[in-house]
Short mmCIF file of C-alpha atoms in Angstrom, two decimals:
data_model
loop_
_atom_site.label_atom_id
_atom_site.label_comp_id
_atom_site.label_asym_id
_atom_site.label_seq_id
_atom_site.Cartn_x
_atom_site.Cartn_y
_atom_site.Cartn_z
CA UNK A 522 -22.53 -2.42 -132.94
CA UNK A 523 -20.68 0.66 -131.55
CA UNK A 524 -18.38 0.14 -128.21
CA UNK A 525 -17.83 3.91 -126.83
CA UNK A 526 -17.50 3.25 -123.14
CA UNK A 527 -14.21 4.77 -122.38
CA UNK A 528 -14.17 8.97 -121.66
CA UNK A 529 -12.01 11.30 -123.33
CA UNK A 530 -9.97 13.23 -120.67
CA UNK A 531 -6.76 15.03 -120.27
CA UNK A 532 -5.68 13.54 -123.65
CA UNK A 533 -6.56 10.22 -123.80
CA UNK A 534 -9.20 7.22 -123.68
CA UNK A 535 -9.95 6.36 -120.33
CA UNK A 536 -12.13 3.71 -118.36
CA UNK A 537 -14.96 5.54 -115.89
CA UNK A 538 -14.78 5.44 -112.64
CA UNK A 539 -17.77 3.21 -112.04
CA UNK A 540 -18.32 1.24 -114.34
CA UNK A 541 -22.19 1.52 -115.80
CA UNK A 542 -23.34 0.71 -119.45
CA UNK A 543 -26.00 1.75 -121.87
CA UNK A 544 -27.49 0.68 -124.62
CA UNK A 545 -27.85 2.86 -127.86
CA UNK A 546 -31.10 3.01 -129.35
CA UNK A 547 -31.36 3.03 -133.32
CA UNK A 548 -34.63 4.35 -133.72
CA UNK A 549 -35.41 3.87 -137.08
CA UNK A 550 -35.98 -0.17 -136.13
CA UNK A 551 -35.87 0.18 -132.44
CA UNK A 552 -32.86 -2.17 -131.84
CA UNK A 553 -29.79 -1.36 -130.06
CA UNK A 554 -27.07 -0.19 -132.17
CA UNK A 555 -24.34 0.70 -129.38
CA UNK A 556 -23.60 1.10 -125.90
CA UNK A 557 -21.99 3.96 -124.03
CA UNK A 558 -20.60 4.18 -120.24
CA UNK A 559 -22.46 6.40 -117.95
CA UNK A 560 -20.30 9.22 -115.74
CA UNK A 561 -20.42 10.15 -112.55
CA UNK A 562 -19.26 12.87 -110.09
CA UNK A 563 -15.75 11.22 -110.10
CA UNK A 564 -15.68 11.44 -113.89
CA UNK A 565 -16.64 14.78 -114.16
CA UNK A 566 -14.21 15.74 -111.23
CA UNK A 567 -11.11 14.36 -113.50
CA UNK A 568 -12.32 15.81 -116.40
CA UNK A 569 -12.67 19.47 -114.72
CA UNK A 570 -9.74 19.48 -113.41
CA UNK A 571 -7.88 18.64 -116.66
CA UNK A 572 -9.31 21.63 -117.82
CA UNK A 573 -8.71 23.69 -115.37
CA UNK A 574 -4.78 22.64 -115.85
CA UNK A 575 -4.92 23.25 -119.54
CA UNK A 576 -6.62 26.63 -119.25
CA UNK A 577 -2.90 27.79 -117.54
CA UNK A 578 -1.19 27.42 -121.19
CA UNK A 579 -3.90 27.25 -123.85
CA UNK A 580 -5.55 30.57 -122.46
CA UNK A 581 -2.12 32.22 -123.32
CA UNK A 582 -1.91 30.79 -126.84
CA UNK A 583 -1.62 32.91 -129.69
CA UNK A 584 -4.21 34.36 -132.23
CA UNK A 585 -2.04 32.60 -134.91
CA UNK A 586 -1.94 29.26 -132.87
CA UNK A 587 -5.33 28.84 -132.48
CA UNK A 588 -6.13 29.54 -136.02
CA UNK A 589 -3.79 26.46 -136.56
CA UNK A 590 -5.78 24.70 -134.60
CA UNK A 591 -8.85 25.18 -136.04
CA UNK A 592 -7.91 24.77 -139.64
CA UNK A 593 -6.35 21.34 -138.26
CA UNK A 594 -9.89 20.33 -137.39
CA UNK A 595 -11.23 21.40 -140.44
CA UNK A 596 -8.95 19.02 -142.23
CA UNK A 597 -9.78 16.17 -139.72
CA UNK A 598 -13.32 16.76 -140.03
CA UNK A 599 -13.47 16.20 -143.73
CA UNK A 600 -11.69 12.88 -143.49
CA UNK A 601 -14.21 11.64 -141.47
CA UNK A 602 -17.40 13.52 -143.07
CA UNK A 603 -18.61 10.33 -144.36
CA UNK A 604 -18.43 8.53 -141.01
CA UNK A 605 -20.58 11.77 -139.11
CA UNK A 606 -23.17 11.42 -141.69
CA UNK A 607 -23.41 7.86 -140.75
CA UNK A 608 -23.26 8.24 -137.00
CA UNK A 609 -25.89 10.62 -137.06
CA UNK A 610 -28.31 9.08 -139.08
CA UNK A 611 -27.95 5.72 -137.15
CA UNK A 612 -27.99 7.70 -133.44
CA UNK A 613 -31.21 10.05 -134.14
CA UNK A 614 -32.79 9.05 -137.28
CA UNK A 615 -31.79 11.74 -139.86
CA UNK A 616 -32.24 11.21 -143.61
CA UNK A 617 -29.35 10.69 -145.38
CA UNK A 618 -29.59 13.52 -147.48
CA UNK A 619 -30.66 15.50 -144.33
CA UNK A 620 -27.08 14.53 -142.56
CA UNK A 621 -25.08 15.05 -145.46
CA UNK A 622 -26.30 18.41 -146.72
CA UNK A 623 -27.30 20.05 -143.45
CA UNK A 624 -26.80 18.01 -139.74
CA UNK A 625 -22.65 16.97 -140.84
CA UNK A 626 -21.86 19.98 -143.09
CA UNK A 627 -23.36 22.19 -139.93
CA UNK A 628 -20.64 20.82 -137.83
CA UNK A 629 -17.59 22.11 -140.03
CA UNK A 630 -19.26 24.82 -141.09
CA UNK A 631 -19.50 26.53 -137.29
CA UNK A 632 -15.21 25.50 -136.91
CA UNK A 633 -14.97 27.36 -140.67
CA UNK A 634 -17.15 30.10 -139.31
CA UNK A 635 -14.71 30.83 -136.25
CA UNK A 636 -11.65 30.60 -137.97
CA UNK A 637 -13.24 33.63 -140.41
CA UNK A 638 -13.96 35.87 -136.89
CA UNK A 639 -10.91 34.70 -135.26
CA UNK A 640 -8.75 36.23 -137.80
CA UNK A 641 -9.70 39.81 -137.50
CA UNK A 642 -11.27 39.89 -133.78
CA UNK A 643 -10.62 42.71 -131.64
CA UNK A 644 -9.45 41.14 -128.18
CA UNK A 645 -7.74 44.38 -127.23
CA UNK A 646 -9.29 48.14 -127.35
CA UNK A 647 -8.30 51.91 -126.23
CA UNK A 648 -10.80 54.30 -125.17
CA UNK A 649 -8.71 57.26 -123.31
CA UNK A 650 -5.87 55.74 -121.02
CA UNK A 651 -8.03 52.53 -120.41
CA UNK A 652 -6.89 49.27 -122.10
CA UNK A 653 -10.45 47.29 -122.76
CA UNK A 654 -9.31 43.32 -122.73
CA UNK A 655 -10.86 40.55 -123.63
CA UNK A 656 -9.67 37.49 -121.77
CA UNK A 657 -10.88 33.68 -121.99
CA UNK A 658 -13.32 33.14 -119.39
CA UNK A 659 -11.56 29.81 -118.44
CA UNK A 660 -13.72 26.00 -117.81
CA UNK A 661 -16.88 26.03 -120.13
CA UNK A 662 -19.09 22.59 -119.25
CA UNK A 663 -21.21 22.04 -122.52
CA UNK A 664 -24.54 20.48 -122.15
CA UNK A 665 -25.58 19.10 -125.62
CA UNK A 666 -28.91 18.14 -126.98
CA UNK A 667 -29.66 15.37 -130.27
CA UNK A 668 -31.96 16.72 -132.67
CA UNK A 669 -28.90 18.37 -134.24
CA UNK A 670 -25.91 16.43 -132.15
CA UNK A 671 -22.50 17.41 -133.90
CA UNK A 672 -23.96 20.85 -134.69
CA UNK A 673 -24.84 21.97 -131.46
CA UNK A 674 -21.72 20.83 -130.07
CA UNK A 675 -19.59 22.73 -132.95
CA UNK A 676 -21.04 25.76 -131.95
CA UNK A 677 -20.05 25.89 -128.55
CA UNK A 678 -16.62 24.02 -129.07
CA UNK A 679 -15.30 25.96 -131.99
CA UNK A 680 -15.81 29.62 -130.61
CA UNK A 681 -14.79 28.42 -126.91
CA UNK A 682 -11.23 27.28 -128.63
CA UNK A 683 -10.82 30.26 -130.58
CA UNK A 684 -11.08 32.08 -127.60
CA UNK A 685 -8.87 30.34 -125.39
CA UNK A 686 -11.05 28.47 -123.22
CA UNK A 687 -11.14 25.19 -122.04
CA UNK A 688 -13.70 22.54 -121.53
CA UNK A 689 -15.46 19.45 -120.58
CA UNK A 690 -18.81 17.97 -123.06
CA UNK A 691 -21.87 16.50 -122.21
CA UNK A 692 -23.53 15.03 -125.36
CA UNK A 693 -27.03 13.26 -125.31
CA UNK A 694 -26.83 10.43 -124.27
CA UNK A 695 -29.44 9.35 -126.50
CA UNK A 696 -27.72 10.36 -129.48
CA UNK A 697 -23.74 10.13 -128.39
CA UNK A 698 -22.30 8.54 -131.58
CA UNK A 699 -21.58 11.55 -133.27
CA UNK A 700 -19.71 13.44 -130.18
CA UNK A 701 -17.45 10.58 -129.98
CA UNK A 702 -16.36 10.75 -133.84
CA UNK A 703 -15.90 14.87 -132.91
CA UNK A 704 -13.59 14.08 -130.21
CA UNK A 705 -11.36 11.68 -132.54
CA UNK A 706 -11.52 14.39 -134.87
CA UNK A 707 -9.72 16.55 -132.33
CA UNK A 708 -8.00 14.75 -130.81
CA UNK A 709 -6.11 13.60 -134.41
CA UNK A 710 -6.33 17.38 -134.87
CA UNK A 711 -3.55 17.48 -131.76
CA UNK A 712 -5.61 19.47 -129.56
CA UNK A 713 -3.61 19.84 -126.40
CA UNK A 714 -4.71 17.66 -123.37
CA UNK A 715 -6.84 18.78 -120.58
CA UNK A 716 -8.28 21.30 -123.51
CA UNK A 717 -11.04 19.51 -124.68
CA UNK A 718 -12.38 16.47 -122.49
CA UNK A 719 -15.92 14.29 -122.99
CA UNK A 720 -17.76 12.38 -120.01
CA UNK A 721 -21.27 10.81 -120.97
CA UNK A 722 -24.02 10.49 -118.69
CA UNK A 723 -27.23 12.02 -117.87
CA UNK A 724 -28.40 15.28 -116.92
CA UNK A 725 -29.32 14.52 -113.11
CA UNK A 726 -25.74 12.95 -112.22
CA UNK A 727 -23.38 14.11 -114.63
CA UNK A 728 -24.95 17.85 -116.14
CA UNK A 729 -25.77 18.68 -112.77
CA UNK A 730 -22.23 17.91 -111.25
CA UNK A 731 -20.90 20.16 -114.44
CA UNK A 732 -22.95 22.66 -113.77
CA UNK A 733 -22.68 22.56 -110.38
CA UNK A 734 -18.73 22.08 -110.14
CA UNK A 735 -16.98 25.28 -108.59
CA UNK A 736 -13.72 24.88 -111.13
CA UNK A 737 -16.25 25.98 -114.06
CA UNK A 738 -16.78 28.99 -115.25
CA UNK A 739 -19.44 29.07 -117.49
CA UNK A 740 -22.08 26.17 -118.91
CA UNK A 741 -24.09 26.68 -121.84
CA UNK A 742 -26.98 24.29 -122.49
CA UNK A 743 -29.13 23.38 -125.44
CA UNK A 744 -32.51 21.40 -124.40
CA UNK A 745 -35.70 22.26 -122.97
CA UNK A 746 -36.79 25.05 -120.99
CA UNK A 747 -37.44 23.07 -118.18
CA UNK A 748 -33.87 21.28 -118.36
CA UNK A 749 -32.39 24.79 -118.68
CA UNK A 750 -33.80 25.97 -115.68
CA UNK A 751 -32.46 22.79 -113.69
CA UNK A 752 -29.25 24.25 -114.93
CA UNK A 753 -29.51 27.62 -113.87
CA UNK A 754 -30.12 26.53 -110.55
CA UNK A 755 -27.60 24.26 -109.97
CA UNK A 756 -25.42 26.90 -111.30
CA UNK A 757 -26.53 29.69 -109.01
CA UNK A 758 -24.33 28.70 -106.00
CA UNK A 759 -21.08 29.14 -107.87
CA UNK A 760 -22.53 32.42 -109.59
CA UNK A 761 -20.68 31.52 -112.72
CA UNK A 762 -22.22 32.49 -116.45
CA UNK A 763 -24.92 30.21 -117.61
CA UNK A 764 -25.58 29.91 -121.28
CA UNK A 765 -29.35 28.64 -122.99
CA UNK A 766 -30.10 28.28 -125.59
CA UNK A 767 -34.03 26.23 -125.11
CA UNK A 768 -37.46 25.41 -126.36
CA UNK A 769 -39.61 27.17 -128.97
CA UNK A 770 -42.62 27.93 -130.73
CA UNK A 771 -42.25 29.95 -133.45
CA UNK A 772 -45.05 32.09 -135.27
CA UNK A 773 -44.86 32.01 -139.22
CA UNK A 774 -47.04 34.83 -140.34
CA UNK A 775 -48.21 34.63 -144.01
CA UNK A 776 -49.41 38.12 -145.44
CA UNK A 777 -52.00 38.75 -147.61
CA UNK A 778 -49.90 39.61 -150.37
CA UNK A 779 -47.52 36.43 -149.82
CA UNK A 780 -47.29 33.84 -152.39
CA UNK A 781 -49.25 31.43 -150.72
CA UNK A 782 -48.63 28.70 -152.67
CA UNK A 783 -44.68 29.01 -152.13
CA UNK A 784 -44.89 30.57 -148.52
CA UNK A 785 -47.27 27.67 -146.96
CA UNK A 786 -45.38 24.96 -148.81
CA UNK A 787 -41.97 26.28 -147.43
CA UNK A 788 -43.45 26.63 -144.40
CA UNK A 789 -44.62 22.90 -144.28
CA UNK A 790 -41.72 21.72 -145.18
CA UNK A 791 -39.47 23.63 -142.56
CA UNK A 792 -41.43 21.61 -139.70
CA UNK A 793 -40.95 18.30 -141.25
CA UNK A 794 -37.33 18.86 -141.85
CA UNK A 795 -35.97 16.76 -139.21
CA UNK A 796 -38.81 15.28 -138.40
CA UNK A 797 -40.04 18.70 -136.55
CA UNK A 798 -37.00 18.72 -133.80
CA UNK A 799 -35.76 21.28 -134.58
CA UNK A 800 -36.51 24.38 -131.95
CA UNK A 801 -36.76 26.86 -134.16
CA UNK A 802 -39.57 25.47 -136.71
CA UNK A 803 -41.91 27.88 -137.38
CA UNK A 804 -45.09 25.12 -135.76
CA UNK A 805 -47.58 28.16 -135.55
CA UNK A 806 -48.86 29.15 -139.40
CA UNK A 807 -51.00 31.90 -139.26
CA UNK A 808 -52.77 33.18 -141.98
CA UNK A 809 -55.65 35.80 -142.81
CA UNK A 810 -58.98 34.09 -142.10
CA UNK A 811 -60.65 34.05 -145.62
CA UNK A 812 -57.32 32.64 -147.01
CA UNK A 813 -58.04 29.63 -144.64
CA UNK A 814 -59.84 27.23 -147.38
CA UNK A 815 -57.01 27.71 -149.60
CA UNK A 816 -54.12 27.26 -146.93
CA UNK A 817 -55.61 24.21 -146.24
CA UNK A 818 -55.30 22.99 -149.26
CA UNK A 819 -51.93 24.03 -149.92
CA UNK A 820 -50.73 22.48 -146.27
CA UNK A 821 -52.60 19.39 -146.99
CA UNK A 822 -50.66 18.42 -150.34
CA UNK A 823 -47.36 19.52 -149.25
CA UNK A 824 -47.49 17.92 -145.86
CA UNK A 825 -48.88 14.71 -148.05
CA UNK A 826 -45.56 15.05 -150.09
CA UNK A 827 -43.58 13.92 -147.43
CA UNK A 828 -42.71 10.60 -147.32
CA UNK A 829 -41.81 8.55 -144.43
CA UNK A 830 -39.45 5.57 -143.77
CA UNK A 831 -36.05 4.44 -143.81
CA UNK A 832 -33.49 7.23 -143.10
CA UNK A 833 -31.24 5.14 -145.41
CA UNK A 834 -33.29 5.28 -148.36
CA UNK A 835 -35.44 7.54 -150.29
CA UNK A 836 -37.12 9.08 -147.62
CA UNK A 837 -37.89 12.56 -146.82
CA UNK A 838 -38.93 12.29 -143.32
CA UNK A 839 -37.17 9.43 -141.20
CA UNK A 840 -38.20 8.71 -137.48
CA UNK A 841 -38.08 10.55 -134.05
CA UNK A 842 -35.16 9.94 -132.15
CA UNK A 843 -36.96 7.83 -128.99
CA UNK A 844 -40.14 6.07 -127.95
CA UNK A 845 -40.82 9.27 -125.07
CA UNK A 846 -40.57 11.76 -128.40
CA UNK A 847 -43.07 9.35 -129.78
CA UNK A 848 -45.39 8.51 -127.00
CA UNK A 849 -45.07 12.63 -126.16
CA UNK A 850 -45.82 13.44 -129.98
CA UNK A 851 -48.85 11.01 -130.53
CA UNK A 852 -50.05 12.45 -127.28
CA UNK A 853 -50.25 16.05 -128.16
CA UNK A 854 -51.98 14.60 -131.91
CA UNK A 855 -54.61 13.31 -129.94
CA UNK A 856 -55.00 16.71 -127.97
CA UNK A 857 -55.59 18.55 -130.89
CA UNK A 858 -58.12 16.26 -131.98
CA UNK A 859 -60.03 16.40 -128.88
CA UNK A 860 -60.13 20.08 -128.47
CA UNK A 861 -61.48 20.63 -131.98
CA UNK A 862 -58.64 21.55 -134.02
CA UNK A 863 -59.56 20.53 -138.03
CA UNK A 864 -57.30 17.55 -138.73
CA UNK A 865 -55.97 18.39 -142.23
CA UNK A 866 -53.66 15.71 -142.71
CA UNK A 867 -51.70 13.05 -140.61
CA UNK A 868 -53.07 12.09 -137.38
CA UNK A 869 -52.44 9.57 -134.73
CA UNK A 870 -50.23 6.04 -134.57
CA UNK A 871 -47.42 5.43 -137.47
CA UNK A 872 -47.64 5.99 -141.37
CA UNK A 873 -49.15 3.24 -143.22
CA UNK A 874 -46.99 0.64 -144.16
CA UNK A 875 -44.55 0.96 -140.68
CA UNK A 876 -45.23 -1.17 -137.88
CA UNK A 877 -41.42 -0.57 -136.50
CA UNK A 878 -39.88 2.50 -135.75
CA UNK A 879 -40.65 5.96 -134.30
CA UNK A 880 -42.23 7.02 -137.05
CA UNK A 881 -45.03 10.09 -137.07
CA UNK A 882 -47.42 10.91 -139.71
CA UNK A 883 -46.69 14.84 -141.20
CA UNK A 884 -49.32 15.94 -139.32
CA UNK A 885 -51.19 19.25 -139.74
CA UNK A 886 -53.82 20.96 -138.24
CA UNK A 887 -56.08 23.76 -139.33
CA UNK A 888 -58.76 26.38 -137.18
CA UNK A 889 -56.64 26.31 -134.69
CA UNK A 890 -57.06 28.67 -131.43
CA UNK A 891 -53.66 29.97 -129.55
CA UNK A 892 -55.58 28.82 -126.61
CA UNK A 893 -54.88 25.06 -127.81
CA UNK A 894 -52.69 23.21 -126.13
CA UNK A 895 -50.89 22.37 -129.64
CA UNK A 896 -50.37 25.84 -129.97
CA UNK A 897 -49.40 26.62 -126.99
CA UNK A 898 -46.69 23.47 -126.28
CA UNK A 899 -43.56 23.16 -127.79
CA UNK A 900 -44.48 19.73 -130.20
CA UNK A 901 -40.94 18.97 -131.03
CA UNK A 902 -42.20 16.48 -133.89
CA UNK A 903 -43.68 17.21 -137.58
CA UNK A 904 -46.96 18.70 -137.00
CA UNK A 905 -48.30 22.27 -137.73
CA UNK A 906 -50.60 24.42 -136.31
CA UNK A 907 -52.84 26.52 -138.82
CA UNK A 908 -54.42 30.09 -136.78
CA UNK A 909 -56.70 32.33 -138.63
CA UNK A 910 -56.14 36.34 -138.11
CA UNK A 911 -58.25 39.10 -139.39
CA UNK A 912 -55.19 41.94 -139.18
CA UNK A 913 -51.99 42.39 -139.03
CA UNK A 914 -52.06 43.65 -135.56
CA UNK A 915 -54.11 40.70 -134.34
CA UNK A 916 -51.10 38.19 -136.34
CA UNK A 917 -48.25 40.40 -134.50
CA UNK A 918 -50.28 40.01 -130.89
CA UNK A 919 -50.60 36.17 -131.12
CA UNK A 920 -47.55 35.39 -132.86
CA UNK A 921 -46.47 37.13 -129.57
CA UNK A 922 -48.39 35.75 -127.27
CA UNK A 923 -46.09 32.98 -125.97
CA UNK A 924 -43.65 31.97 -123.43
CA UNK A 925 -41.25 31.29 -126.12
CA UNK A 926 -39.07 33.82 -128.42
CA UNK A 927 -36.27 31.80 -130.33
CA UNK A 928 -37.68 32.54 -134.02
CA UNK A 929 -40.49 34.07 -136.14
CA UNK A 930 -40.86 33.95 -139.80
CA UNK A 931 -42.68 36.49 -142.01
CA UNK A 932 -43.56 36.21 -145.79
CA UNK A 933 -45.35 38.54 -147.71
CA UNK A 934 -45.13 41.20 -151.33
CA UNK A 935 -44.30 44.84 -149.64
CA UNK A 936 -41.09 44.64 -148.30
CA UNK A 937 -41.48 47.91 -146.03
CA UNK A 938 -44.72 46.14 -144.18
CA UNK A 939 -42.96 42.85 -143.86
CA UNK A 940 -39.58 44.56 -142.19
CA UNK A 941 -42.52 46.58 -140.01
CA UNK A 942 -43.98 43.24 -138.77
CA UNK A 943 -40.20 42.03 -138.16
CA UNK A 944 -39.76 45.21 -135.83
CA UNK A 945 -42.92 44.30 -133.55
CA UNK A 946 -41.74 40.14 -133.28
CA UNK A 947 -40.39 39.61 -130.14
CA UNK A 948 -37.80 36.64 -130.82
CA UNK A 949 -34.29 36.64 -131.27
CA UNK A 950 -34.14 35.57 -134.72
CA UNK A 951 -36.70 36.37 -137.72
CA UNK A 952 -36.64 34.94 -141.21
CA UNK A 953 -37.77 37.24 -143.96
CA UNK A 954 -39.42 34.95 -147.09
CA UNK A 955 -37.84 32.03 -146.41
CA UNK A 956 -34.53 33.14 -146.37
CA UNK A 957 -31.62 30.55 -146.12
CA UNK A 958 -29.10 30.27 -143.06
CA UNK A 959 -26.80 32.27 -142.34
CA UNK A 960 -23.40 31.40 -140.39
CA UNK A 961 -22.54 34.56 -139.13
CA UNK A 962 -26.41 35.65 -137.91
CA UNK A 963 -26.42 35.50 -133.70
CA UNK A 964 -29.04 32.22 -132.84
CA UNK A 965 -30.58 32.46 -129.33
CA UNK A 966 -33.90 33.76 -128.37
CA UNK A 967 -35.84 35.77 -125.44
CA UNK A 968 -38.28 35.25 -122.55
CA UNK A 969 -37.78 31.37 -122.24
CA UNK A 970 -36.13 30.55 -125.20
CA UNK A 971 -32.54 31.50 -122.89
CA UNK A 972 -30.13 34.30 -123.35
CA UNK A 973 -26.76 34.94 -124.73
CA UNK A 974 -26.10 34.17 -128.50
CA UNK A 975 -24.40 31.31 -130.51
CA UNK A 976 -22.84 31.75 -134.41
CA UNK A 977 -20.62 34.32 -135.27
CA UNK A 978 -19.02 36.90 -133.70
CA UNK A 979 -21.97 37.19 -131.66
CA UNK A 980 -20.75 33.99 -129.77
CA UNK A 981 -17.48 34.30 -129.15
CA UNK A 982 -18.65 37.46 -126.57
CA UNK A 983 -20.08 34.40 -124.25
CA UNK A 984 -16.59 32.87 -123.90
CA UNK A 985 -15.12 36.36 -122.97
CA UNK A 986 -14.86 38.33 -119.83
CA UNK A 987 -14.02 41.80 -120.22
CA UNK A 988 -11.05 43.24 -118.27
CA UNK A 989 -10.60 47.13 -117.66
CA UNK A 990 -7.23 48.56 -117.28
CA UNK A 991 -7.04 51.61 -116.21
CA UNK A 992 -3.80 53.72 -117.02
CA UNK A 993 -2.26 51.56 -119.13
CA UNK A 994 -2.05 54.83 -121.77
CA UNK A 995 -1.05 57.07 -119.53
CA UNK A 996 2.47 57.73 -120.45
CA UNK A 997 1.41 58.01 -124.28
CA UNK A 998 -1.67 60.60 -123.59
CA UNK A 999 0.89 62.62 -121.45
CA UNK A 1000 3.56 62.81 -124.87
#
């Protein structure tokens, strides 16, 4: 049983305010596993305002000390590896292999990633007799989702400190286990106080008063669409930068000339990964229309190939993180079923064998319309929608045609037609034949997928504002 009620502000471990408990959720057997305390406006207020103090000095550090830093972290972080994997598996159901190879090694590799741009970023630029600067934007408030905790909070953290900035996180409270191992990390890193500062709660009380407060700068948020836009508007009053990164539906189109075999079985397994939360898994398949017979059966062994149980053991697939995930999931099952979607494999209630749990069945569905609602709504759990398409043109339009734009995925034999297809996708990321990650690529998406960019270089512009002086040459153009 894990006790993590105190907050982490200005340096050190400290009660809340008001005190309010609650109870951890393991959801792999549905019993409570740990208990956090719950923030309020008070909380947040103290936490801010550490911040704001420590943005004075650490905005004014060197390139060379916060390099330090970073590579301190790094070295922190792999002594407690091990105990991340752990945390997340137990908080949100992950695998174990799935934590170890990909949810903890995410988490150092976005501090690894920062320390690489960090150490040949250009901060300072001439054009004429005009200095360009690049200056720390000051107080970030991070807002922090738990389908991939420690990574999602690595990618704002570790870019935000390279820059100079300061900052106060929000993790899920529903998954919370693995933020507080991230904040003993840094904090046996020596990360100064008031630089880095953690207040739990929820996102009506405590990410609204972040978002809200008028001694922060900037707030980036990773969630849902509709969370984001509660965000944005709270934000709106104190015009400072907002930051989303959101929801998804991605389009996987599958070419004639693909390998189907390999394509649709990649696919498959892409969505299951996770358990299907992950925002970015291509859930929409579509495939040429005569090819549909043989999709099917492709989708229906691979999907059949993943098993489902115990994230501790041998499983590929443990649960969802919550009973709303599952009730929300098993909901949107039964949809598809009801508006005539060909079940192809999976289906309503829990995998045989599981009466505990919030286990799904891999779930896919075939003949699907775009009209559907599981085409249409952003799933967030292991099932697939199959769409036929007679042309190319016709896969481009409806692997358009949504709200979302985060990521698309292509596959297919002539490499000029599948970079053409990439051209027309409208999302901010597109994966060419199953292509691995790739640290340094900008992550974000357009329409309501959010704006700005995380990874890379690309993210360390949303921690920057860009200062103009003019003159500052003068004396050297003149000579």
């Amino acid at each position: 049983m894990r006790d993590y009620t105190k907050f982490y502000i200005d340096g050190a471990w400290v009660d809340p305010v008001a005190p309010k408990t609650l109870d951890v959720i393991n959801p792999a057997n549905e019993e409570v596993c740990g208990k956090i305390s719950m923030g309020g406006v008070a909380d947040v207020d103290k936490a801010v305002m550490a911040a704001r103090k420590a943005f004075e000095t650490f905005s004014l550090t060197s390139r060379e000390e916060r390099i330090d830093l970073l590579e301190r972290i790094v070295a922190e972080y792999q002594k407690r590896f091990e105990d991340m994997a752990k945390a997340i598996t137990e908080e949100m159901g992950a695998p174990a292999w799935l934590a170890q190879r990909a949810q903890a090694a995410m988490g150092i590799g976005h501090v690894q990633t920062a320390i690489a741009v960090l150490k040949t970023y250009k901060f300072e630029e001439d054009r004429g007799t005009t200095r360009i600067v690049k200056e720390p934007i000051g107080v970030c408030a991070f807002i922090t989702p738990w389908n991939w905790p420690v990574n999602q909070i690595a990618c704002k953290v570790a870019p935000a400190l390279a820059t100079g900035c300061t900052m106060v996180l929000k993790p899920s409270e529903i998954a919370p286990f693995s933020g507080y191992i991230w904040t003993e990390v840094l904090h046996a890193a020596g990360v100064p106080h008031g630089v880095f500062n953690l207040v739990n709660g929820d996102g009506p009380t405590v990410g609204a008063a972040l978002s809200s407060h008028p001694e922060v700068d900037m707030v980036s948020f990773t969630g849902s669409t509709r969370a984001g836009i509660e965000v944005a508007r709270n934000a709106a009053p104190t015009v400072k930068r907002v930051h989303q990164e959101l929801g998804g539906k991605s389009p996987n189109i599958i070419l004639e000339d693909a390998d189907f075999q390999r394509a649709v079985t990649g696919g498959i397994a892409s969505v299951m990964m996770n358990s299907g939360q992950s925002c970015n898994a291509p859930t929409r398949m579509l495939v040429p229309g005569k090819k549909m017979d043989e999709v099917i059966a492709i989708a229906r062994a691979a999907a059949e190939s993943h098993t489902v149980g115990d994230p501790n053991g041998n499983s590929k697939m443990g649960p969802v993180v919550s009973d709303v995930q599952w009730n929300k999931i098993q909901g949107l099952i039964q949809k598809g079923i009801d508006e005539g979607a060909t079940l192809v494999s999976g289906g309503v209630g829990r995998p045989e064998g599981l009466d505990k749990g919030y286990y799904v069945k891999p779930t896919v569905f075939a003949n699907v319309t775009n009209e559907m609602s599981i085409a249409k709504e952003e799933i967030f759990g292991p099932v697939v929608a199959i769409l036929g398409y007679e042309t190319i043109d016709e896969a481009v339009k409806v692997g358009n045609d949504t709200e979302y734009g985060l990521a698309a995925y292509i596959s297919g034999g002539d490499e000029a037609e599948v970079r053409k297809v990439a051209s027309r996708l409208r999302a901010g990321q597109v994966n060419i034949n199953g292509a691995g990650p790739d640290m340094m690529a900008p992550f974000g998406g357009y329409k309501m997928s959010g704006n700005g960019r995380e990874w890379g270089d690309h993210a360390f512009g949303e921690f920057l504002e860009t200062k103009a002086i003019l003159g500052y040459a003068a004396k050297v153009a003149a000579e």
